[in-house]
PDB file of C-alpha atoms in Angstrom:
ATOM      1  CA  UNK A   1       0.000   0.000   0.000  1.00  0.00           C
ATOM      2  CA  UNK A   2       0.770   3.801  -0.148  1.00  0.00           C
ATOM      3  CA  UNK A   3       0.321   6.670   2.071  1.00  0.00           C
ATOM      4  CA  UNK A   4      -0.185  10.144   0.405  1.00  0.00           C
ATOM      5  CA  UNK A   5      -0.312  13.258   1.735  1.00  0.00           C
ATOM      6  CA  UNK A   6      -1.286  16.505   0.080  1.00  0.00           C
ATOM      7  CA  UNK A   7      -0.532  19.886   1.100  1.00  0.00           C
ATOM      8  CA  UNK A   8      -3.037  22.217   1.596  1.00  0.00           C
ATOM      9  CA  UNK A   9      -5.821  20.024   2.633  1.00  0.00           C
ATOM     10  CA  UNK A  10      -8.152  23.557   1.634  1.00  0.00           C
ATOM     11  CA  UNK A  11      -8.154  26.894   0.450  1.00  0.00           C
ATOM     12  CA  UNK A  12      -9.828  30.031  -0.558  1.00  0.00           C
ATOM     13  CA  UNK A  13      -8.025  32.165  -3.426  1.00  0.00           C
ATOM     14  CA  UNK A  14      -9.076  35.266  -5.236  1.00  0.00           C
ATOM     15  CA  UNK A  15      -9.800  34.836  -9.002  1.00  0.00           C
ATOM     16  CA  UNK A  16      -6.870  35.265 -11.109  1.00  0.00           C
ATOM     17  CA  UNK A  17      -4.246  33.708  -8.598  1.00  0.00           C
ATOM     18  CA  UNK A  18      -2.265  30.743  -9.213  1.00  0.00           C
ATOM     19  CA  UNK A  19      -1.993  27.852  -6.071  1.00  0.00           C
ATOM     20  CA  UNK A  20       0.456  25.384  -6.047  1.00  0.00           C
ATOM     21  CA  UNK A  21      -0.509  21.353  -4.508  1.00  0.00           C
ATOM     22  CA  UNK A  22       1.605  19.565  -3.061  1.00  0.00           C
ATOM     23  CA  UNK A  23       1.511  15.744  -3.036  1.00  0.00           C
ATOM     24  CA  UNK A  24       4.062  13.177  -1.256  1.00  0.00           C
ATOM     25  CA  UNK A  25       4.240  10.090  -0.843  1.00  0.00           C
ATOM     26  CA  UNK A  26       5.794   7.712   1.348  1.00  0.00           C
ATOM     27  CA  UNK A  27       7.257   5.022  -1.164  1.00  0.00           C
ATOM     28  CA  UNK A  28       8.982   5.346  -4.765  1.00  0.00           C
ATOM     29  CA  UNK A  29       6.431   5.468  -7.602  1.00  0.00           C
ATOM     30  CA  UNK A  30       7.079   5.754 -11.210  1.00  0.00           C
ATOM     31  CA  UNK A  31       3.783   7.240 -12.271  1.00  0.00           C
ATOM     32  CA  UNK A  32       1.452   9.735 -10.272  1.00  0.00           C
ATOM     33  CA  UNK A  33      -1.901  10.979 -11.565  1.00  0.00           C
ATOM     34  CA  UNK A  34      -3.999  14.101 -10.554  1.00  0.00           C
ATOM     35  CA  UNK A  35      -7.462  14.293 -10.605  1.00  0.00           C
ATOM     36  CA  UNK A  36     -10.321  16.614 -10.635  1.00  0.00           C
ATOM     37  CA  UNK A  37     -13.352  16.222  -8.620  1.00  0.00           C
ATOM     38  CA  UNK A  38     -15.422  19.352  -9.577  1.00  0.00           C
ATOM     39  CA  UNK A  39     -18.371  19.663  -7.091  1.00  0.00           C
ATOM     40  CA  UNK A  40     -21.141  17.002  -7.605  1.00  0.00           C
ATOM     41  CA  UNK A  41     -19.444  15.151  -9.974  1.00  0.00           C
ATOM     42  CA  UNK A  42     -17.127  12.239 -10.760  1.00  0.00           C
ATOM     43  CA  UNK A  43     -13.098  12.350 -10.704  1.00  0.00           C
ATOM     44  CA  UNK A  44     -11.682  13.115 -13.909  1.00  0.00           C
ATOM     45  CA  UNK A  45      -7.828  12.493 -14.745  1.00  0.00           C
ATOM     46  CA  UNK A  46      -5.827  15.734 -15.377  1.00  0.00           C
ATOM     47  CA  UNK A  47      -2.513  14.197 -16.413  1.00  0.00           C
ATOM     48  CA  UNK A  48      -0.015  11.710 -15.692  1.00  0.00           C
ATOM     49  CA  UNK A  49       3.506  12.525 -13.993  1.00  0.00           C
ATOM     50  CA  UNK A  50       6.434  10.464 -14.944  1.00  0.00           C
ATOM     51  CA  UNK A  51       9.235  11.002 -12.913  1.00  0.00           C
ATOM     52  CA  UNK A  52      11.992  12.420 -15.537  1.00  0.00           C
ATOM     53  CA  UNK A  53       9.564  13.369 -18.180  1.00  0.00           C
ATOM     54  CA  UNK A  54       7.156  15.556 -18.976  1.00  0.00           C
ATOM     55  CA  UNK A  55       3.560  14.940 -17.499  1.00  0.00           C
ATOM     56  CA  UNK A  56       0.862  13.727 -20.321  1.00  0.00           C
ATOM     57  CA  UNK A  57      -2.590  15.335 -20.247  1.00  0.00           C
ATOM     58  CA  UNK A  58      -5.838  14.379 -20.627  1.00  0.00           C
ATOM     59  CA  UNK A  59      -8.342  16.355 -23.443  1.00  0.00           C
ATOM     60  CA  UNK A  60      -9.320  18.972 -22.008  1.00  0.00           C
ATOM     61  CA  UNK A  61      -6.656  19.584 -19.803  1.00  0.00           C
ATOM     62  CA  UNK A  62      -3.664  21.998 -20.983  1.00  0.00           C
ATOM     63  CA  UNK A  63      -0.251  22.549 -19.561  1.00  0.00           C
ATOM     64  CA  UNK A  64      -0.667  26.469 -19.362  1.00  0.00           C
ATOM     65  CA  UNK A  65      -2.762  25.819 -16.986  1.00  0.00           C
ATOM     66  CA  UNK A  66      -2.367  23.354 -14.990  1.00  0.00           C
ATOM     67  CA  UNK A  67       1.844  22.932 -14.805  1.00  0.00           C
ATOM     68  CA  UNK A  68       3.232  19.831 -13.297  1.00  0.00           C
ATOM     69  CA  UNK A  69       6.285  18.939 -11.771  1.00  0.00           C
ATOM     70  CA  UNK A  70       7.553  15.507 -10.310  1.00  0.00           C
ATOM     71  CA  UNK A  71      11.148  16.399  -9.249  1.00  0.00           C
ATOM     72  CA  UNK A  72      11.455  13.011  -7.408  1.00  0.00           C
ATOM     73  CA  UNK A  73      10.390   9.482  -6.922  1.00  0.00           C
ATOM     74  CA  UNK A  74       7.749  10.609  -4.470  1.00  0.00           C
ATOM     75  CA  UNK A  75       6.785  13.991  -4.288  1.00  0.00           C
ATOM     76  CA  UNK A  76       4.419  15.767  -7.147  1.00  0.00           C
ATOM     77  CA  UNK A  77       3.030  19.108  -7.493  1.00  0.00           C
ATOM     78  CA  UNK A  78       0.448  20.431  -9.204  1.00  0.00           C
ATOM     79  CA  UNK A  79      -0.149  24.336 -10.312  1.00  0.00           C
ATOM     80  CA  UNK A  80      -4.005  25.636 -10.974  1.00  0.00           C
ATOM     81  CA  UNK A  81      -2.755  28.932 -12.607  1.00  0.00           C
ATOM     82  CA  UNK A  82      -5.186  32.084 -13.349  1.00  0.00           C
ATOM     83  CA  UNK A  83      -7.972  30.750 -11.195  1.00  0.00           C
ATOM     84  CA  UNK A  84     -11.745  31.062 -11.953  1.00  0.00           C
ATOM     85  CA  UNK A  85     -14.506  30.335 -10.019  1.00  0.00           C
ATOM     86  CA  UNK A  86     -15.038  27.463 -12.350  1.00  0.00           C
ATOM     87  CA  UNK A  87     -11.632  25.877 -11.018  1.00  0.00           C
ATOM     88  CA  UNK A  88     -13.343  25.107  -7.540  1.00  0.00           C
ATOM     89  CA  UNK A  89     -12.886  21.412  -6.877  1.00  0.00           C
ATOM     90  CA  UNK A  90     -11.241  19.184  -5.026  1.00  0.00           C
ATOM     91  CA  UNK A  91      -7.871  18.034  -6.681  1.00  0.00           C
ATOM     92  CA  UNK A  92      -6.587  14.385  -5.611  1.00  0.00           C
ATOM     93  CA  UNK A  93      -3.496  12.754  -6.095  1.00  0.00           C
ATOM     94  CA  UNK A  94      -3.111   8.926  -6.930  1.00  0.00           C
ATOM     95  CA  UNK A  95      -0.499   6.674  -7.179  1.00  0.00           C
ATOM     96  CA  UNK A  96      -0.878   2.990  -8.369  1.00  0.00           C
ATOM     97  CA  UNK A  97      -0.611   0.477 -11.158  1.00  0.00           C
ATOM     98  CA  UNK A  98      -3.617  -1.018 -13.010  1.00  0.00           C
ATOM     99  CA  UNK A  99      -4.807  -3.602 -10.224  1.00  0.00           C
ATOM    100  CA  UNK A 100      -4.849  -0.813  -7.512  1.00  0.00           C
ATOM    101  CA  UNK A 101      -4.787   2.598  -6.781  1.00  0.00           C
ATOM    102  CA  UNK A 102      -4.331   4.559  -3.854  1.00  0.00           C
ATOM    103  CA  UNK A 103      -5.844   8.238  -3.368  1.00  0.00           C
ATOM    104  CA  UNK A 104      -4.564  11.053  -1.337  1.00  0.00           C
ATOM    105  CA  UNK A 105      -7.139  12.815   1.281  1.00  0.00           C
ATOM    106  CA  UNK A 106      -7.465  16.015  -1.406  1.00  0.00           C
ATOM    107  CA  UNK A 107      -6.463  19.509  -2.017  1.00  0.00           C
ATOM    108  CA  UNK A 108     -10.368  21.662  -1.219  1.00  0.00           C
ATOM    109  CA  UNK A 109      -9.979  24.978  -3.776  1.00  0.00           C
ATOM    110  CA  UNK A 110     -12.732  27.193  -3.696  1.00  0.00           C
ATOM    111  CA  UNK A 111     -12.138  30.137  -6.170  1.00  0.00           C
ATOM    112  CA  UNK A 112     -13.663  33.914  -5.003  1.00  0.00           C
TER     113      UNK A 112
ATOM    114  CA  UNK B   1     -11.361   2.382 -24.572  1.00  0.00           C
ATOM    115  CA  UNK B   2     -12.837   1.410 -21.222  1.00  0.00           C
ATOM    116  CA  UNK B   3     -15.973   3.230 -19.551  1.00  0.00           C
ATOM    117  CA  UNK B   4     -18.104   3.190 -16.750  1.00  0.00           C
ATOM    118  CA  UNK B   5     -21.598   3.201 -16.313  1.00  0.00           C
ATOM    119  CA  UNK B   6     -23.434   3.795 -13.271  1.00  0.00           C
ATOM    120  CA  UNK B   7     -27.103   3.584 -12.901  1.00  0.00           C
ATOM    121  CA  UNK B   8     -28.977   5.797 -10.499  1.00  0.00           C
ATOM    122  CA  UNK B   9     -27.233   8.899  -8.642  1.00  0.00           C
ATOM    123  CA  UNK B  10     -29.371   8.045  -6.055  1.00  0.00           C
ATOM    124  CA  UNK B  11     -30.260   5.637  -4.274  1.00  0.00           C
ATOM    125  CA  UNK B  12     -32.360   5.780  -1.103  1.00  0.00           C
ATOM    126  CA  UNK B  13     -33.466   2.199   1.470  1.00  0.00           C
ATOM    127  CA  UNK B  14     -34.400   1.474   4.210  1.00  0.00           C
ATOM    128  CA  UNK B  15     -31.998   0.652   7.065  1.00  0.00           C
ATOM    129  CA  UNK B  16     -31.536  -2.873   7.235  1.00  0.00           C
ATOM    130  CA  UNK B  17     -32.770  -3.535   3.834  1.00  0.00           C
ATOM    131  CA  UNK B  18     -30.770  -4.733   0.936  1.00  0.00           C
ATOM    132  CA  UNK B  19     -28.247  -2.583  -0.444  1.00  0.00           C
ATOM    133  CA  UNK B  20     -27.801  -2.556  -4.703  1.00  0.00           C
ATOM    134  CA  UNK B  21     -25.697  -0.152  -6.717  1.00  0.00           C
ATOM    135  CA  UNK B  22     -25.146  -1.104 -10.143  1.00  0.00           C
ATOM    136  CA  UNK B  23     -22.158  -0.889 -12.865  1.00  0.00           C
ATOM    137  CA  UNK B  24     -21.576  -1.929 -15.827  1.00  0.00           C
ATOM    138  CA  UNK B  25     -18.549  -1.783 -17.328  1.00  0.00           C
ATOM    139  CA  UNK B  26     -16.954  -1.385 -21.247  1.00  0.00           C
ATOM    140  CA  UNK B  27     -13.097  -2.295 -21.893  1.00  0.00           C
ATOM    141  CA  UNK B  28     -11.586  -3.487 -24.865  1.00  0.00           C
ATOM    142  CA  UNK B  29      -8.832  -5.577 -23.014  1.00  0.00           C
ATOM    143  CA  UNK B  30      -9.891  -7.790 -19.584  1.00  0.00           C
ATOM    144  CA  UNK B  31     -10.609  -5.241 -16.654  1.00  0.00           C
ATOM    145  CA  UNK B  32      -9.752  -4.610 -13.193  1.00  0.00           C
ATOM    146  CA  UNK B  33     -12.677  -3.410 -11.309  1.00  0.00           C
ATOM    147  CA  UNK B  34     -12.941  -1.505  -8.770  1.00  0.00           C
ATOM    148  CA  UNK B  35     -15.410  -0.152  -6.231  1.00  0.00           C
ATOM    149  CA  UNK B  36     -14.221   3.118  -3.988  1.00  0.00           C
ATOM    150  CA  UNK B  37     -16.441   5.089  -1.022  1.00  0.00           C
ATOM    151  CA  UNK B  38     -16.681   8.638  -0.421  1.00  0.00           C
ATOM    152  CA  UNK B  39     -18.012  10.141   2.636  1.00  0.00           C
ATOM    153  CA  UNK B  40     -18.709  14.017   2.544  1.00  0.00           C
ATOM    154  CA  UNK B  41     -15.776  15.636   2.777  1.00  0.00           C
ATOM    155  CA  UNK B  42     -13.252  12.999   2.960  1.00  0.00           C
ATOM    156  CA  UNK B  43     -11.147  11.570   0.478  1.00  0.00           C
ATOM    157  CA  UNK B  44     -11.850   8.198  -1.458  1.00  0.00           C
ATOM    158  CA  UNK B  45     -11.679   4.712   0.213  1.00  0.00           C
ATOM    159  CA  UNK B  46     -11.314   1.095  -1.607  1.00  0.00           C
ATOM    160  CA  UNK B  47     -14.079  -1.205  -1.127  1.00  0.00           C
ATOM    161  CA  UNK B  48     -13.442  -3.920  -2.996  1.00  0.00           C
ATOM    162  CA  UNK B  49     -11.590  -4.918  -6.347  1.00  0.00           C
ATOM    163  CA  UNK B  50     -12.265  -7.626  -8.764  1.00  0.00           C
ATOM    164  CA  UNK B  51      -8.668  -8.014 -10.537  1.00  0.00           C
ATOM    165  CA  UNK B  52      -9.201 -11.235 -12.444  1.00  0.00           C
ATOM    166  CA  UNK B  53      -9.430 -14.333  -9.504  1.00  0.00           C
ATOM    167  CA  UNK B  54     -12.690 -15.019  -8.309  1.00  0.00           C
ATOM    168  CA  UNK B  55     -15.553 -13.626  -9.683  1.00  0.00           C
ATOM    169  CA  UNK B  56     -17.668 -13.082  -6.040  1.00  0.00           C
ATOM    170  CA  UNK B  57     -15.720 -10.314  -4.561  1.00  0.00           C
ATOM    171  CA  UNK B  58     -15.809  -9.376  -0.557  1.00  0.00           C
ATOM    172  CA  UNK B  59     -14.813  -6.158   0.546  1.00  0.00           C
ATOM    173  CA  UNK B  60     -15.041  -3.994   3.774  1.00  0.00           C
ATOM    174  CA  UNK B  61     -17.771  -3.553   5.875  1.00  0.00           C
ATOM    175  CA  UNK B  62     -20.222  -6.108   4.244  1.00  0.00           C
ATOM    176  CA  UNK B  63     -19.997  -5.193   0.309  1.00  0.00           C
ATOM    177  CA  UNK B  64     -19.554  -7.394  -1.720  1.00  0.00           C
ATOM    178  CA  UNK B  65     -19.612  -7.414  -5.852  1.00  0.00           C
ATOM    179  CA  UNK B  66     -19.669 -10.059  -8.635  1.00  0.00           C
ATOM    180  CA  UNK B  67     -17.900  -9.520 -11.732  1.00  0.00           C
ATOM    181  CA  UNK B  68     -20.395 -11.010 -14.442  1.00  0.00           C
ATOM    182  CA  UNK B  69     -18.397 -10.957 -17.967  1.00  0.00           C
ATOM    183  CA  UNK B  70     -21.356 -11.936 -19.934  1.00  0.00           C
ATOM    184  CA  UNK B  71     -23.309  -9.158 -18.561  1.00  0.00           C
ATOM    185  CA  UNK B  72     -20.134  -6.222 -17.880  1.00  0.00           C
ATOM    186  CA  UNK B  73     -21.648  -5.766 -14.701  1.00  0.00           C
ATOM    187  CA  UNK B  74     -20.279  -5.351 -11.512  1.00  0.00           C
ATOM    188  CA  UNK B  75     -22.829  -4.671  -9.366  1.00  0.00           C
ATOM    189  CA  UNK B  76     -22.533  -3.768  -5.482  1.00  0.00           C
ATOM    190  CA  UNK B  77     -24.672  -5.311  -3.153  1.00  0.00           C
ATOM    191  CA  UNK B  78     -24.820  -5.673   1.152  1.00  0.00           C
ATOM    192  CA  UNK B  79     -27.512  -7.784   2.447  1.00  0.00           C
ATOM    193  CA  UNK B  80     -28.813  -5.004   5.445  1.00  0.00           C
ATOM    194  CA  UNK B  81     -27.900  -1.338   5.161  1.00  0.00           C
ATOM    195  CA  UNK B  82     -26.303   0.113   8.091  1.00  0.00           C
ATOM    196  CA  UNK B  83     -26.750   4.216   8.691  1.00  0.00           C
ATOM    197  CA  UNK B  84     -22.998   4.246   8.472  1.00  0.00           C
ATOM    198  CA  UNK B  85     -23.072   3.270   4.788  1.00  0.00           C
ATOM    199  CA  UNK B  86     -24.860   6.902   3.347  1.00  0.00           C
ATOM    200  CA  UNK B  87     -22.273   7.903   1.472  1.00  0.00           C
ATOM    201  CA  UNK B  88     -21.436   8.324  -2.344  1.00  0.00           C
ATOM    202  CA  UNK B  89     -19.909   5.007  -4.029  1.00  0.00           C
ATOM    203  CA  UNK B  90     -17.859   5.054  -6.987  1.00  0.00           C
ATOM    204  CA  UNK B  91     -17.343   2.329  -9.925  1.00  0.00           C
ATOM    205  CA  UNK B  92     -13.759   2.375 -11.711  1.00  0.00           C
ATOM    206  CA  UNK B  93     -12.342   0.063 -13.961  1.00  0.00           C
ATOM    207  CA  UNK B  94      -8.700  -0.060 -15.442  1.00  0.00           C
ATOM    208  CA  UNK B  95      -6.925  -1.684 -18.119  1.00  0.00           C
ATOM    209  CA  UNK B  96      -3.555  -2.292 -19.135  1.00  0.00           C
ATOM    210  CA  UNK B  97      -3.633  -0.924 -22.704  1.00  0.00           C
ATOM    211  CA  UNK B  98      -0.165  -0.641 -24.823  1.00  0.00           C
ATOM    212  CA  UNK B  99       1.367  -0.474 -20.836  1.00  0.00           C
ATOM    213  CA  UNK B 100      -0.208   2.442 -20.178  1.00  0.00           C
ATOM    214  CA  UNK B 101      -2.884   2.259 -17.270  1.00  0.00           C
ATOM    215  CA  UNK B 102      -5.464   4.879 -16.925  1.00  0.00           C
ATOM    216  CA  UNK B 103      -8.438   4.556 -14.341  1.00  0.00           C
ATOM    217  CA  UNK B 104     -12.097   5.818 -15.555  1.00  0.00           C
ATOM    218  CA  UNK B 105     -14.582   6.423 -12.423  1.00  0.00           C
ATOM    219  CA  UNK B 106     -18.389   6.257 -12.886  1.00  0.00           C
ATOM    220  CA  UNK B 107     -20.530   9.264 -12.157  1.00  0.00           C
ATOM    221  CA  UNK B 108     -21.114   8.076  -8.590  1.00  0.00           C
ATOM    222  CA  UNK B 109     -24.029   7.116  -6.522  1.00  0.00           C
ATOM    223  CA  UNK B 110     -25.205   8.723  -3.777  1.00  0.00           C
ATOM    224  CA  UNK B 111     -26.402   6.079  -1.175  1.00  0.00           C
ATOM    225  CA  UNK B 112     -28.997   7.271   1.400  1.00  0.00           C
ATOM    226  CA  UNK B 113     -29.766   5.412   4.341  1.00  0.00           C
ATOM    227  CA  UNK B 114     -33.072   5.919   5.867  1.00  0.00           C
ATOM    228  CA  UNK B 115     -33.547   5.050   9.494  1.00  0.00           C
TER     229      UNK B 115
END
């Protein structure tokens, strides 16, 4: 199993600001994945972070605005840049291969 | 391609009464299955995952599932519905697909539990 951790576990930010998540985790993974979990709704993928590489994106999703890095084997961050109200969700790291996937406790954004 | 398909966003019984959320599933390639919890305001939980062994599937606190190929479904079930359970249950499935691995969550049901 994993444990994750994400960094801030909530915040509020003004419309046009940029917040950086955190995500760590205590174990060396080759691939990390961030999700989306806009109010109401389902998770959706936002990209996947290979360590050494860049991350790959999901349609839809564009690296203007949502910049990854993965400088390590267990540590990830993700950037939601220009905020909009619209960008209020919760953001969740993952790590995992295909027969299980483990889910860090979320990143609550709400956009002003 | 893989999908999800969840039927109902809600689903309301009585405590003690059976407890059935339904999935069916699309994949081009032989799924893993997957069935994850999320109470309000915390992050997501694994139930239970079907990952090609047996078909009847237990899982934490009473779920279990059935992975029925000839039907794609992978439906959840608990024979007596505790208060504790109202909560919002998600279907995933992955597949291993040219080695890359993506995981594709159903809309959700929300599972309400009334006393």
């Amino acid at each position: 199993s994993a444990v994750i951790s994400q960094k801030p576990s909530r915040d509020i930010c003004q419309r046009g600001t940029s917040l950086t998540i955190q995500c760590q985790v205590d174990s060396q993974v080759t691939m990390m994945f961030w999700y989306r979990q806009q109010p109401g709704q389902s998770l959706t993928l936002i990209a996947t972070a290979n360590q050494g590489s860049e991350a790959t994106y999901e349609s839809g999703f564009v690296i203007d605005k949502f910049p990854i890095s993965r400088p390590n084997l267990t540590f990830s961050t993700l950037t939601v840049s220009n905020m909009s109200p619209e960008d209020s969700s919760i953001y969740l790291c993952s790590v995992g291969g295909v027969n299980e996937q483990f889910f860090g406790p979320g990143t609550r954004l709400t956009v002003l | 391609a893989q999908s999800v398909t969840q039927l109902g966003s809600h689903v309301s019984v009585s405590e003690g009464a059976l407890v059935l959320l339904r999935c069916n599933y699309s994949s081009s390639v032989p799924p893993y299955l997957f069935w994850y919890v999320q109470y309000p305001n915390q992050g997501l939980q694994l139930l239970l995952k079907y990952t090609s062994a047996a078909t009847l599937v237990k899982g934490i606190n009473g779920f279990e599932a059935e992975f029925k190929k000839s039907e794609t479904s992978f439906h959840l079930t608990k024979p007596s519905a505790h208060m504790s359970d109202a909560a919002e249950y998600f279907c995933a499935v992955t597949a291993n697909s040219g080695g890359y691995q993506k995981v594709t969550f159903g809309t959700g049901t929300k599972l309400q539990v009334i006393p």
